[in-house]
């Protein structure tokens, strides 16, 4: 095992009654990374976080932190404090008391508490604000207090479960930036839970995409967006157009695929292990398609414009093909040009993402 791996999960399963909530989770998280657990509500994110923290006992598998098996350790011996929604600050306590809270529970000596709180406050650049109350601080500062509260415990990993979900959109954005910069400044290892795709894409070093208690993909935001491993991931992150296709030829990194009722063929760039005759699914993002631009690539579909929507930086077109299948195509920077009536839409080899269907 690499020494960089801080959290190592092997075959982790958790069952509630007849509900198999976590299914054989294997996951390794490196030191100093910002990792996001992403998935819709009910897919097991909180259950895994609570299992890592020690609030739940897992039914199968191993959880190792820094090489040590922690399956049977209680939460306070694992060093993985959790921060819940709304920063979990106590409104009636001063910042100092909020930060000291975990140490007070452990009944640490007064001098040690003073020293450790001081150090944690300095790390998050809040020295001097110890006597304030949470409501006297900005959203960003409150997030720093919440982080100081975790830092004071000298924990190797900080677990954040949808900490921003109750904030309004503008504040959420401000606090996101704040949180990411504290994590980077201090080289912290953070696991962050969210169901918000944009939040995950914009903050993370890597994203773990959950699908009903299992991991569909673990990769960087760019990999998850541009090379989704499954249709579920492609659909959950952003918007895409799916196309059923059949492989006709495969030659070194390229495939010829047949698609649509009129059996057109297109060339696709891929490193998937596929064979002629195999059914595959193509995924093409709205921003990767061009309207009435044959030079844009070999993939082409004819249709007509059903409607369009002006979104400022782009115009989003809804186009129906001859089978009444709807395509979403975004046109950027086209000024006053408007596409209407019959159109063709096009995509190039490297903008078409090919996925195997049965894996
Ligand atoms: N303490 C519990 N007892 C029984 N079922 C639970 C418990 N906690 C979560 N679950 C169930 O486990 C599944 C996953 O829940 P959860 O981990 O909270 O998902 P998420 O955080 O992704 O929304 C859900 O079906 C939920 O009802
Ligand atoms: Mg949850």
CSV table of C-alpha atoms and ligand atoms in Angstrom, one decimal:
chain,number,residue,atom,x,y,z
A,1,UNK,CA,0.0,0.0,0.0
A,2,UNK,CA,1.3,3.4,-0.9
A,3,UNK,CA,2.1,5.6,2.1
A,4,UNK,CA,0.0,8.3,0.5
A,5,UNK,CA,-3.2,6.4,1.1
A,6,UNK,CA,-4.8,7.7,4.2
A,7,UNK,CA,-8.2,6.0,4.1
A,8,UNK,CA,-8.5,2.5,2.7
A,9,UNK,CA,-11.9,0.8,2.4
A,10,UNK,CA,-12.1,-2.8,1.4
A,11,UNK,CA,-15.3,-4.6,0.6
A,12,UNK,CA,-17.4,-2.5,3.0
A,13,UNK,CA,-21.0,-3.5,3.3
A,14,UNK,CA,-23.8,-2.2,5.5
A,15,UNK,CA,-27.3,-3.6,5.8
A,16,UNK,CA,-30.3,-2.0,7.5
A,17,UNK,CA,-32.8,-4.8,7.9
A,18,UNK,CA,-33.4,-6.0,4.4
A,19,UNK,CA,-32.0,-2.8,2.9
A,20,UNK,CA,-28.5,-3.4,1.5
A,21,UNK,CA,-27.3,0.2,1.7
A,22,UNK,CA,-23.6,-0.2,1.0
A,23,UNK,CA,-22.5,-2.9,-1.4
A,24,UNK,CA,-18.9,-4.0,-1.3
A,25,UNK,CA,-17.3,-0.6,-1.3
A,26,UNK,CA,-13.6,-0.5,-2.3
A,27,UNK,CA,-12.1,3.0,-2.1
A,28,UNK,CA,-8.7,4.5,-1.4
A,29,UNK,CA,-8.3,8.1,-0.5
A,30,UNK,CA,-4.9,9.9,-0.6
A,31,UNK,CA,-3.6,12.3,2.0
A,32,UNK,CA,-4.2,16.0,1.4
A,33,UNK,CA,-7.0,15.5,-1.1
A,34,UNK,CA,-10.5,17.0,-1.3
A,35,UNK,CA,-12.8,14.1,-2.2
A,36,UNK,CA,-16.5,14.4,-2.8
A,37,UNK,CA,-19.1,11.7,-2.4
A,38,UNK,CA,-21.8,12.5,-5.0
A,39,UNK,CA,-25.1,10.9,-5.7
A,40,UNK,CA,-28.8,11.4,-5.3
A,41,UNK,CA,-30.6,11.3,-2.0
A,42,UNK,CA,-30.8,7.8,-0.5
A,43,UNK,CA,-27.8,6.3,-2.3
A,44,UNK,CA,-25.8,5.7,0.9
A,45,UNK,CA,-23.4,8.7,1.1
A,46,UNK,CA,-24.2,9.5,4.8
A,47,UNK,CA,-24.2,5.9,5.7
A,48,UNK,CA,-20.7,5.5,4.4
A,49,UNK,CA,-19.5,8.7,6.1
A,50,UNK,CA,-21.0,7.6,9.4
A,51,UNK,CA,-19.4,4.2,9.0
A,52,UNK,CA,-16.0,5.8,8.4
A,53,UNK,CA,-16.5,8.1,11.5
A,54,UNK,CA,-17.5,5.1,13.6
A,55,UNK,CA,-21.1,5.9,14.3
A,56,UNK,CA,-22.2,2.8,12.4
A,57,UNK,CA,-20.7,-0.7,12.6
A,58,UNK,CA,-20.2,-2.2,9.2
A,59,UNK,CA,-21.4,-5.7,8.4
A,60,UNK,CA,-18.6,-6.8,6.2
A,61,UNK,CA,-15.2,-5.4,5.1
A,62,UNK,CA,-12.3,-3.3,6.4
A,63,UNK,CA,-11.8,0.3,7.2
A,64,UNK,CA,-8.2,1.4,7.6
A,65,UNK,CA,-7.1,4.9,8.6
A,66,UNK,CA,-3.4,5.5,8.1
A,67,UNK,CA,-2.8,1.7,7.9
A,68,UNK,CA,-4.6,1.0,11.1
A,69,UNK,CA,-7.8,-1.2,11.1
A,70,UNK,CA,-10.4,0.9,12.9
A,71,UNK,CA,-13.5,-1.4,12.4
A,72,UNK,CA,-13.9,-1.8,16.2
A,73,UNK,CA,-12.8,1.6,17.3
A,74,UNK,CA,-15.4,4.1,18.7
A,75,UNK,CA,-15.7,7.5,16.9
A,76,UNK,CA,-13.6,9.4,19.4
A,77,UNK,CA,-10.6,7.1,18.8
A,78,UNK,CA,-10.8,7.3,15.0
A,79,UNK,CA,-10.0,11.0,14.7
A,80,UNK,CA,-12.6,11.7,12.0
A,81,UNK,CA,-14.8,14.5,13.2
A,82,UNK,CA,-17.9,15.1,11.2
A,83,UNK,CA,-19.3,18.6,10.4
A,84,UNK,CA,-23.0,18.5,9.6
A,85,UNK,CA,-25.4,20.9,7.9
A,86,UNK,CA,-25.3,24.6,8.9
A,87,UNK,CA,-21.7,24.3,10.1
A,88,UNK,CA,-23.1,22.7,13.3
A,89,UNK,CA,-21.9,25.7,15.4
A,90,UNK,CA,-23.7,26.2,18.7
A,91,UNK,CA,-25.3,29.7,18.4
A,92,UNK,CA,-25.3,30.4,22.1
A,93,UNK,CA,-21.6,29.7,22.6
A,94,UNK,CA,-18.7,32.0,21.7
A,95,UNK,CA,-16.3,31.0,18.9
A,96,UNK,CA,-13.8,29.9,21.5
A,97,UNK,CA,-16.2,27.6,23.2
A,98,UNK,CA,-17.4,26.2,19.9
A,99,UNK,CA,-13.8,25.4,18.9
A,100,UNK,CA,-13.0,24.0,22.4
A,101,UNK,CA,-16.1,21.8,22.4
A,102,UNK,CA,-14.5,18.5,21.4
A,103,UNK,CA,-11.6,19.0,23.8
A,104,UNK,CA,-14.0,19.9,26.7
A,105,UNK,CA,-15.9,16.6,26.1
A,106,UNK,CA,-12.6,14.8,26.4
A,107,UNK,CA,-11.9,16.7,29.6
A,108,UNK,CA,-8.5,17.9,28.5
A,109,UNK,CA,-6.6,20.2,30.9
A,110,UNK,CA,-7.4,23.9,30.7
A,111,UNK,CA,-3.9,25.0,29.6
A,112,UNK,CA,-3.9,22.4,26.8
A,113,UNK,CA,-7.4,23.6,25.6
A,114,UNK,CA,-6.2,27.2,25.5
A,115,UNK,CA,-3.1,26.3,23.5
A,116,UNK,CA,-4.8,24.0,21.0
A,117,UNK,CA,-7.7,26.4,20.4
A,118,UNK,CA,-5.2,29.3,19.9
A,119,UNK,CA,-3.3,27.2,17.3
A,120,UNK,CA,-6.4,26.1,15.5
A,121,UNK,CA,-7.7,29.7,15.4
A,122,UNK,CA,-4.4,30.9,13.9
A,123,UNK,CA,-4.5,28.2,11.2
A,124,UNK,CA,-7.9,29.4,10.0
A,125,UNK,CA,-6.8,33.0,10.3
A,126,UNK,CA,-9.4,34.0,12.9
A,127,UNK,CA,-7.1,35.0,15.8
A,128,UNK,CA,-8.7,37.7,17.8
A,129,UNK,CA,-12.3,36.8,17.1
A,130,UNK,CA,-12.6,34.2,20.0
A,131,UNK,CA,-15.2,36.1,22.0
A,132,UNK,CA,-17.6,36.6,19.2
A,133,UNK,CA,-20.8,34.7,18.7
A,134,UNK,CA,-21.5,32.8,15.4
A,135,UNK,CA,-24.2,35.3,14.3
A,136,UNK,CA,-21.6,38.1,14.5
A,137,UNK,CA,-19.5,36.5,11.8
A,138,UNK,CA,-19.9,36.1,8.0
A,139,UNK,CA,-20.9,32.8,6.4
A,140,UNK,CA,-17.3,32.3,5.3
A,141,UNK,CA,-15.9,33.0,8.8
A,142,UNK,CA,-18.4,30.6,10.3
A,143,UNK,CA,-17.2,27.9,8.0
A,144,UNK,CA,-13.7,28.6,9.2
A,145,UNK,CA,-14.8,28.2,12.8
A,146,UNK,CA,-16.4,24.9,11.9
A,147,UNK,CA,-13.1,23.8,10.3
A,148,UNK,CA,-11.1,25.1,13.4
A,149,UNK,CA,-13.4,22.8,15.5
A,150,UNK,CA,-12.3,19.9,13.4
A,151,UNK,CA,-8.6,21.0,13.3
A,152,UNK,CA,-8.4,21.3,17.1
A,153,UNK,CA,-8.9,17.6,17.4
A,154,UNK,CA,-5.8,17.0,15.2
A,155,UNK,CA,-7.8,14.7,13.0
A,156,UNK,CA,-6.3,13.1,10.0
A,157,UNK,CA,-9.6,13.3,8.0
A,158,UNK,CA,-12.4,15.8,8.1
A,159,UNK,CA,-15.9,14.6,7.1
A,160,UNK,CA,-18.4,17.1,5.9
A,161,UNK,CA,-22.0,16.0,5.2
A,162,UNK,CA,-23.8,18.5,3.0
A,163,UNK,CA,-22.6,21.4,5.1
A,164,UNK,CA,-23.9,24.1,2.8
A,165,UNK,CA,-27.3,22.7,1.9
A,166,UNK,CA,-29.3,25.1,4.1
A,167,UNK,CA,-27.6,28.2,2.8
A,168,UNK,CA,-28.9,30.5,0.0
A,169,UNK,CA,-27.2,30.2,-3.4
A,170,UNK,CA,-24.9,33.2,-3.1
A,171,UNK,CA,-23.6,32.4,0.4
A,172,UNK,CA,-23.1,28.8,-0.6
A,173,UNK,CA,-20.8,29.9,-3.4
A,174,UNK,CA,-18.8,32.1,-1.1
A,175,UNK,CA,-18.5,29.4,1.5
A,176,UNK,CA,-17.5,26.8,-1.1
A,177,UNK,CA,-14.5,28.9,-2.2
A,178,UNK,CA,-13.6,29.5,1.4
A,179,UNK,CA,-13.7,25.8,2.3
A,180,UNK,CA,-11.6,24.8,-0.7
A,181,UNK,CA,-9.0,27.4,0.1
A,182,UNK,CA,-8.7,26.4,3.7
A,183,UNK,CA,-8.3,22.8,2.7
A,184,UNK,CA,-5.6,23.7,0.2
A,185,UNK,CA,-3.7,26.1,2.5
A,186,UNK,CA,-3.5,23.5,5.2
A,187,UNK,CA,-3.2,20.4,3.1
A,188,UNK,CA,-6.2,18.8,4.8
A,189,UNK,CA,-7.8,15.6,3.8
A,190,UNK,CA,-11.5,16.3,3.4
A,191,UNK,CA,-14.4,14.0,2.4
A,192,UNK,CA,-17.3,16.2,1.4
A,193,UNK,CA,-20.8,14.8,0.7
A,194,UNK,CA,-23.2,16.5,-1.7
A,195,UNK,CA,-25.9,15.7,-4.2
A,196,UNK,CA,-25.1,18.9,-6.2
A,197,UNK,CA,-23.1,18.1,-9.3
A,198,UNK,CA,-21.7,21.6,-9.9
A,199,UNK,CA,-20.5,21.8,-6.3
A,200,UNK,CA,-18.7,18.5,-6.8
A,201,UNK,CA,-17.2,19.5,-10.1
A,202,UNK,CA,-16.0,22.8,-8.9
A,203,UNK,CA,-14.5,21.9,-5.5
A,204,UNK,CA,-13.0,18.4,-5.7
A,205,UNK,CA,-9.7,16.8,-6.5
A,206,UNK,CA,-11.7,13.6,-7.1
A,207,UNK,CA,-15.3,12.6,-7.1
A,208,UNK,CA,-16.8,9.3,-6.0
A,209,UNK,CA,-20.1,8.8,-7.9
A,210,UNK,CA,-22.6,6.6,-5.9
A,211,UNK,CA,-25.3,4.6,-7.6
A,212,UNK,CA,-27.6,2.7,-5.1
A,213,UNK,CA,-25.0,1.9,-2.5
A,214,UNK,CA,-22.2,1.1,-5.0
A,215,UNK,CA,-19.5,3.2,-6.6
A,216,UNK,CA,-20.0,3.7,-10.4
A,217,UNK,CA,-16.9,5.8,-10.9
A,218,UNK,CA,-14.1,7.4,-8.9
A,219,UNK,CA,-12.1,10.0,-10.9
A,220,UNK,CA,-11.2,13.7,-11.3
A,221,UNK,CA,-14.0,16.1,-12.2
A,222,UNK,CA,-12.8,16.1,-15.8
A,223,UNK,CA,-12.7,12.4,-16.1
A,224,UNK,CA,-16.2,12.1,-14.6
A,225,UNK,CA,-17.6,14.7,-17.0
A,226,UNK,CA,-15.8,13.7,-20.2
A,227,UNK,CA,-15.3,10.0,-19.7
A,228,UNK,CA,-18.3,8.8,-17.7
A,229,UNK,CA,-17.9,5.0,-17.1
A,230,UNK,CA,-21.6,4.3,-17.2
A,231,UNK,CA,-24.8,5.8,-18.6
A,232,UNK,CA,-25.8,6.6,-15.1
A,233,UNK,CA,-22.8,8.8,-14.5
A,234,UNK,CA,-23.2,10.5,-17.9
A,235,UNK,CA,-26.8,11.3,-17.1
A,236,UNK,CA,-26.3,12.3,-13.5
A,237,UNK,CA,-23.5,14.8,-14.2
A,238,UNK,CA,-24.7,17.5,-16.6
A,239,UNK,CA,-26.8,17.0,-19.7
A,240,UNK,CA,-26.1,14.6,-22.5
A,241,UNK,CA,-27.6,13.0,-25.6
A,242,UNK,CA,-27.6,9.2,-25.7
A,243,UNK,CA,-27.5,7.2,-29.0
A,244,UNK,CA,-27.7,3.4,-29.4
A,245,UNK,CA,-25.1,2.1,-31.8
A,246,UNK,CA,-23.5,-1.0,-33.1
A,247,UNK,CA,-19.7,-1.4,-33.5
A,248,UNK,CA,-18.7,-2.2,-37.2
A,249,UNK,CA,-15.0,-1.9,-37.2
A,250,UNK,CA,-12.2,-1.3,-34.6
A,251,UNK,CA,-8.7,-0.1,-35.4
A,252,UNK,CA,-6.3,1.3,-32.9
A,253,UNK,CA,-8.2,3.8,-30.8
A,254,UNK,CA,-10.9,4.4,-33.4
A,255,UNK,CA,-14.2,2.6,-34.1
A,256,UNK,CA,-16.7,2.9,-36.8
A,257,UNK,CA,-20.2,2.7,-35.4
A,258,UNK,CA,-23.6,2.4,-37.0
A,259,UNK,CA,-26.5,4.3,-35.5
A,260,UNK,CA,-30.0,5.5,-36.3
A,261,UNK,CA,-32.8,4.1,-38.4
A,262,UNK,CA,-31.0,4.8,-41.7
A,263,UNK,CA,-27.9,3.0,-40.4
A,264,UNK,CA,-25.5,5.9,-40.9
A,265,UNK,CA,-21.9,5.3,-39.7
A,266,UNK,CA,-19.6,7.6,-37.8
A,267,UNK,CA,-16.1,7.4,-36.6
A,268,UNK,CA,-15.5,7.5,-32.8
A,269,UNK,CA,-12.3,7.9,-30.7
A,270,UNK,CA,-12.3,5.3,-27.9
A,271,UNK,CA,-10.0,3.2,-25.8
A,272,UNK,CA,-12.7,0.8,-24.7
A,273,UNK,CA,-12.2,-2.9,-25.4
A,274,UNK,CA,-14.9,-3.4,-28.0
A,275,UNK,CA,-15.5,-5.9,-30.8
A,276,UNK,CA,-17.4,-5.7,-34.1
A,277,UNK,CA,-21.1,-6.5,-33.7
A,278,UNK,CA,-21.1,-5.2,-30.1
A,279,UNK,CA,-24.0,-2.9,-29.0
A,280,UNK,CA,-22.8,0.2,-27.4
A,281,UNK,CA,-24.1,3.5,-26.1
A,282,UNK,CA,-22.8,6.8,-27.4
A,283,UNK,CA,-23.0,10.0,-25.2
A,284,UNK,CA,-22.7,13.4,-26.8
A,285,UNK,CA,-22.8,16.6,-24.7
A,286,UNK,CA,-25.0,19.5,-26.0
A,287,UNK,CA,-22.0,21.8,-26.2
A,288,UNK,CA,-20.1,19.2,-28.3
A,289,UNK,CA,-22.6,19.3,-31.2
A,290,UNK,CA,-22.8,21.9,-34.1
A,291,UNK,CA,-25.8,22.8,-36.1
A,292,UNK,CA,-25.7,22.9,-39.9
A,293,UNK,CA,-21.9,22.5,-39.9
A,294,UNK,CA,-20.9,19.3,-41.9
A,295,UNK,CA,-17.3,20.2,-41.4
A,296,UNK,CA,-17.7,19.6,-37.7
A,297,UNK,CA,-17.5,15.8,-38.0
A,298,UNK,CA,-18.7,12.5,-39.4
A,299,UNK,CA,-21.6,12.1,-37.0
A,300,UNK,CA,-24.8,13.6,-38.4
A,301,UNK,CA,-28.5,13.6,-37.6
A,302,UNK,CA,-31.2,15.3,-39.5
A,303,UNK,CA,-34.1,16.9,-37.7
A,304,UNK,CA,-36.1,20.1,-37.1
A,305,UNK,CA,-36.0,22.7,-34.5
A,306,UNK,CA,-38.9,22.2,-32.0
A,307,UNK,CA,-37.9,25.1,-29.7
A,308,UNK,CA,-35.0,27.0,-28.4
A,309,UNK,CA,-34.2,28.9,-25.2
A,310,UNK,CA,-31.8,31.9,-24.9
A,311,UNK,CA,-29.6,31.5,-21.9
A,312,UNK,CA,-27.2,34.5,-22.4
A,313,UNK,CA,-23.9,32.8,-23.1
A,314,UNK,CA,-25.6,30.2,-25.3
A,315,UNK,CA,-28.8,29.3,-27.1
A,316,UNK,CA,-30.2,25.8,-26.1
A,317,UNK,CA,-31.9,24.1,-29.0
A,318,UNK,CA,-34.4,21.2,-28.8
A,319,UNK,CA,-34.3,19.3,-32.1
A,320,UNK,CA,-36.5,16.4,-33.1
A,321,UNK,CA,-35.0,13.8,-35.5
A,322,UNK,CA,-37.0,11.7,-37.9
A,323,UNK,CA,-37.8,9.2,-35.2
A,324,UNK,CA,-39.1,12.0,-33.0
A,325,UNK,CA,-36.1,11.5,-30.6
A,326,UNK,CA,-35.2,14.8,-29.0
A,327,UNK,CA,-31.7,16.2,-29.1
A,328,UNK,CA,-30.3,19.0,-27.0
A,329,UNK,CA,-27.7,21.1,-28.7
A,330,UNK,CA,-26.1,24.3,-27.3
A,331,UNK,CA,-24.9,27.0,-29.7
A,332,UNK,CA,-22.4,29.4,-28.2
A,333,UNK,CA,-21.4,32.9,-29.4
A,334,UNK,CA,-23.7,32.9,-32.4
A,335,UNK,CA,-24.9,36.5,-32.0
A,336,UNK,CA,-28.3,37.1,-33.6
A,337,UNK,CA,-28.2,33.9,-35.7
A,338,UNK,CA,-31.2,31.7,-35.1
A,339,UNK,CA,-31.6,28.2,-36.4
A,340,UNK,CA,-35.2,27.3,-37.5
A,341,UNK,CA,-36.9,24.6,-39.5
A,342,UNK,CA,-34.9,21.6,-40.9
A,343,UNK,CA,-31.4,21.4,-39.6
A,344,UNK,CA,-28.6,18.9,-39.4
A,345,UNK,CA,-26.5,18.4,-36.3
A,346,UNK,CA,-22.9,17.2,-36.2
A,347,UNK,CA,-20.2,15.9,-33.9
A,348,UNK,CA,-16.6,15.0,-34.4
A,349,UNK,CA,-14.9,11.7,-33.5
A,350,UNK,CA,-13.3,12.9,-30.3
A,351,UNK,CA,-16.5,14.6,-28.9
A,352,UNK,CA,-18.4,11.3,-29.0
A,353,UNK,CA,-18.0,9.2,-25.9
A,354,UNK,CA,-18.5,5.5,-26.3
A,355,UNK,CA,-19.7,3.4,-23.4
A,356,UNK,CA,-20.0,-0.4,-23.2
A,357,UNK,CA,-23.5,-1.5,-22.2
A,358,UNK,CA,-22.8,-4.7,-20.3
A,359,UNK,CA,-19.9,-4.4,-17.9
B,1,LIG,N1,-30.2,4.4,10.7
B,1,LIG,C1,-30.8,3.9,9.7
B,1,LIG,N2,-31.7,2.8,9.8
B,1,LIG,C2,-32.3,2.3,8.8
B,1,LIG,N3,-32.2,2.7,7.5
B,1,LIG,C3,-31.3,3.7,7.3
B,1,LIG,C4,-30.6,4.4,8.3
B,1,LIG,N4,-29.8,5.3,7.8
B,1,LIG,C5,-30.0,5.3,6.5
B,1,LIG,N5,-30.9,4.3,6.1
B,1,LIG,C6,-31.4,4.0,4.8
B,1,LIG,O1,-30.2,3.8,4.0
B,1,LIG,C7,-30.4,4.3,2.7
B,1,LIG,C8,-29.2,5.3,2.4
B,1,LIG,O2,-29.4,6.4,3.2
B,1,LIG,P1,-28.3,7.6,3.4
B,1,LIG,O3,-27.0,7.0,3.6
B,1,LIG,O4,-28.8,8.6,4.4
B,1,LIG,O5,-28.3,8.2,1.9
B,1,LIG,P2,-27.8,9.6,1.4
B,1,LIG,O6,-26.9,10.3,2.4
B,1,LIG,O7,-27.0,9.3,0.1
B,1,LIG,O8,-29.0,10.4,1.1
B,1,LIG,C9,-31.8,4.9,2.6
B,1,LIG,O9,-32.6,3.9,2.0
B,1,LIG,C10,-32.1,5.1,4.1
B,1,LIG,O10,-33.5,5.0,4.3
B,2,LIG,MG1,-27.2,12.1,3.4
